[in-house]
C-alpha cells in the first residue's frame, strides 16, 4: 500500500490516514479475559478505487493478527457491498467526502464500523431480494445488503448527528478451535 | 484480478484469479462479453484462485449465464472457496448455476 498516494479530502486534515494500535484490553466483561485487542482504522475518499485500497490493507491487518481467512474474506465482501452503496448513493454533491472505517478485533469478535456524512440512510431497511426466483427472473438488486446481513452475526445502523454509522459484528471461534 | 482463458475441446475455460468485486467486475464483464461475441457456447468459470466475490461479481456471472442460455449455450462454475460458496448459498446462486467442486469434474460430460 502506498500511503503517499492517498488523496486527502478536504483541507488542513492530517495526512496519516491509516493507523494501527494494539492495546491490552483492560475491560473484562463478566471477568472474561478478552486478550489483546487490535484496532485498524482507515479514512477513505468517496471513490470506488479506495475500496481496493481498504481491502488490501484489511487483508494485511488480518494476516498480522491471525484473523481466520474466511472471516477476512467476509470482511472484504461487506466492505465492497456497503462502501460501494455509500459512494454511489449517499452524497448529493460532487464534493469529496470522507468515509471512516474502523475494525476492532479480540479473541472473540471482530467489530467493523463504517461511517459517512451522507444523507441519512439505513441500508438494513431495504427490501429483501427474492433468492428463490428462477434464473431468467433473477437480478442482483438488493443482494449486496442481503449478503452483509447473512455473513455477519450482528448488524446495526445509527444516525449520529450528521453521520450514518453502520456497525457489524462477526463472532470468532476461540483460537484453540480454529 | 487476472483472467486466463483456455480452450479445452469444445469448452472455453475461464480461470479467474484474485477478487471479483466492484472494482474488477467491469474488466471481467468485458472479458465475458468478448467470449460471447466470439460465439463461445460452453463456458466453464474456474474460481479456484478467486479470493472473494461480492454481488458485483454475481452480477457479471448472472448476466453472462442469461445471455449464454438464451443463445443455446451453457455455463458451469468450479472451485469455490468456503466464502464464495457462502455468497452463492445466501444469494441462491447455488441453485440456479451449475457448480462443481473442481475444474476436472466440471469438464466431465460438458
Short mmCIF file of C-alpha atoms in Angstrom, two decimals, chain A residues 48-52 55-56 59 69-74 76-77 80-81 84 88 130-141 143-144 146-147 150-151 170, chain B residues 19-24 48 50-62 65-66 69 81-84 86-97:
data_model
loop_
_atom_site.label_atom_id
_atom_site.label_comp_id
_atom_site.label_asym_id
_atom_site.label_seq_id
_atom_site.Cartn_x
_atom_site.Cartn_y
_atom_site.Cartn_z
CA UNK A 48 -14.56 3.33 -5.75
CA UNK A 49 -10.83 2.63 -6.10
CA UNK A 50 -10.48 3.44 -2.38
CA UNK A 51 -12.32 0.17 -1.64
CA UNK A 52 -9.48 -1.76 -3.24
CA UNK A 55 -9.47 -4.35 1.18
CA UNK A 56 -5.74 -4.76 0.64
CA UNK A 59 -6.01 -8.27 4.31
CA UNK A 69 -9.08 -16.32 6.28
CA UNK A 70 -12.83 -16.96 5.89
CA UNK A 71 -13.60 -14.11 8.31
CA UNK A 72 -11.20 -11.80 6.49
CA UNK A 73 -12.85 -12.65 3.16
CA UNK A 74 -16.29 -11.95 4.65
CA UNK A 76 -13.72 -7.88 2.20
CA UNK A 77 -17.17 -8.70 0.80
CA UNK A 80 -17.24 -3.88 -1.09
CA UNK A 81 -21.02 -4.02 -0.68
CA UNK A 84 -19.97 0.90 -2.88
CA UNK A 88 -22.89 5.65 -5.21
CA UNK A 130 -36.25 -12.98 -3.65
CA UNK A 131 -33.43 -15.52 -3.82
CA UNK A 132 -35.73 -18.34 -4.97
CA UNK A 133 -36.67 -16.96 -8.40
CA UNK A 134 -35.69 -18.96 -11.49
CA UNK A 135 -32.65 -17.90 -13.48
CA UNK A 136 -34.36 -15.76 -16.11
CA UNK A 137 -36.20 -13.71 -13.48
CA UNK A 138 -33.22 -13.14 -11.21
CA UNK A 139 -31.33 -9.93 -10.78
CA UNK A 140 -28.85 -8.85 -8.14
CA UNK A 141 -30.67 -5.76 -6.85
CA UNK A 143 -28.35 -8.72 -2.95
CA UNK A 144 -25.37 -6.86 -1.53
CA UNK A 146 -28.62 -9.33 1.94
CA UNK A 147 -25.11 -10.81 1.82
CA UNK A 150 -26.17 -13.08 6.42
CA UNK A 151 -22.39 -13.07 6.55
CA UNK A 170 -18.61 -11.25 13.42
CA UNK B 19 -11.14 -10.67 -6.38
CA UNK B 20 -14.37 -10.34 -8.31
CA UNK B 21 -15.81 -7.14 -6.87
CA UNK B 22 -16.92 -3.60 -7.69
CA UNK B 23 -13.52 -2.56 -8.97
CA UNK B 24 -12.69 -5.65 -11.02
CA UNK B 48 -10.15 -21.93 -7.60
CA UNK B 50 -10.71 -16.38 -6.56
CA UNK B 51 -10.16 -14.93 -3.11
CA UNK B 52 -13.58 -13.32 -2.62
CA UNK B 53 -16.60 -12.39 -4.70
CA UNK B 54 -19.18 -9.70 -3.98
CA UNK B 55 -22.58 -9.06 -5.59
CA UNK B 56 -20.78 -7.14 -8.37
CA UNK B 57 -19.18 -10.44 -9.37
CA UNK B 58 -22.51 -12.25 -9.11
CA UNK B 59 -23.98 -9.65 -11.47
CA UNK B 60 -21.34 -10.44 -14.10
CA UNK B 61 -21.92 -14.19 -13.82
CA UNK B 62 -25.70 -13.82 -13.89
CA UNK B 65 -25.28 -17.06 -17.99
CA UNK B 66 -28.55 -15.41 -19.06
CA UNK B 69 -28.52 -19.78 -22.20
CA UNK B 81 -13.73 -21.49 -1.66
CA UNK B 82 -15.75 -21.51 1.57
CA UNK B 83 -16.58 -17.80 1.43
CA UNK B 84 -17.52 -17.73 -2.26
CA UNK B 86 -21.36 -18.95 1.22
CA UNK B 87 -22.03 -15.98 -1.09
CA UNK B 88 -23.55 -18.38 -3.65
CA UNK B 89 -25.70 -20.09 -1.00
CA UNK B 90 -27.01 -16.86 0.55
CA UNK B 91 -27.84 -15.36 -2.84
CA UNK B 92 -29.50 -18.53 -4.12
CA UNK B 93 -26.94 -18.79 -6.94
CA UNK B 94 -26.05 -22.34 -5.85
CA UNK B 95 -29.46 -23.48 -7.09
CA UNK B 96 -29.56 -21.59 -10.40
CA UNK B 97 -25.97 -22.18 -11.54
#
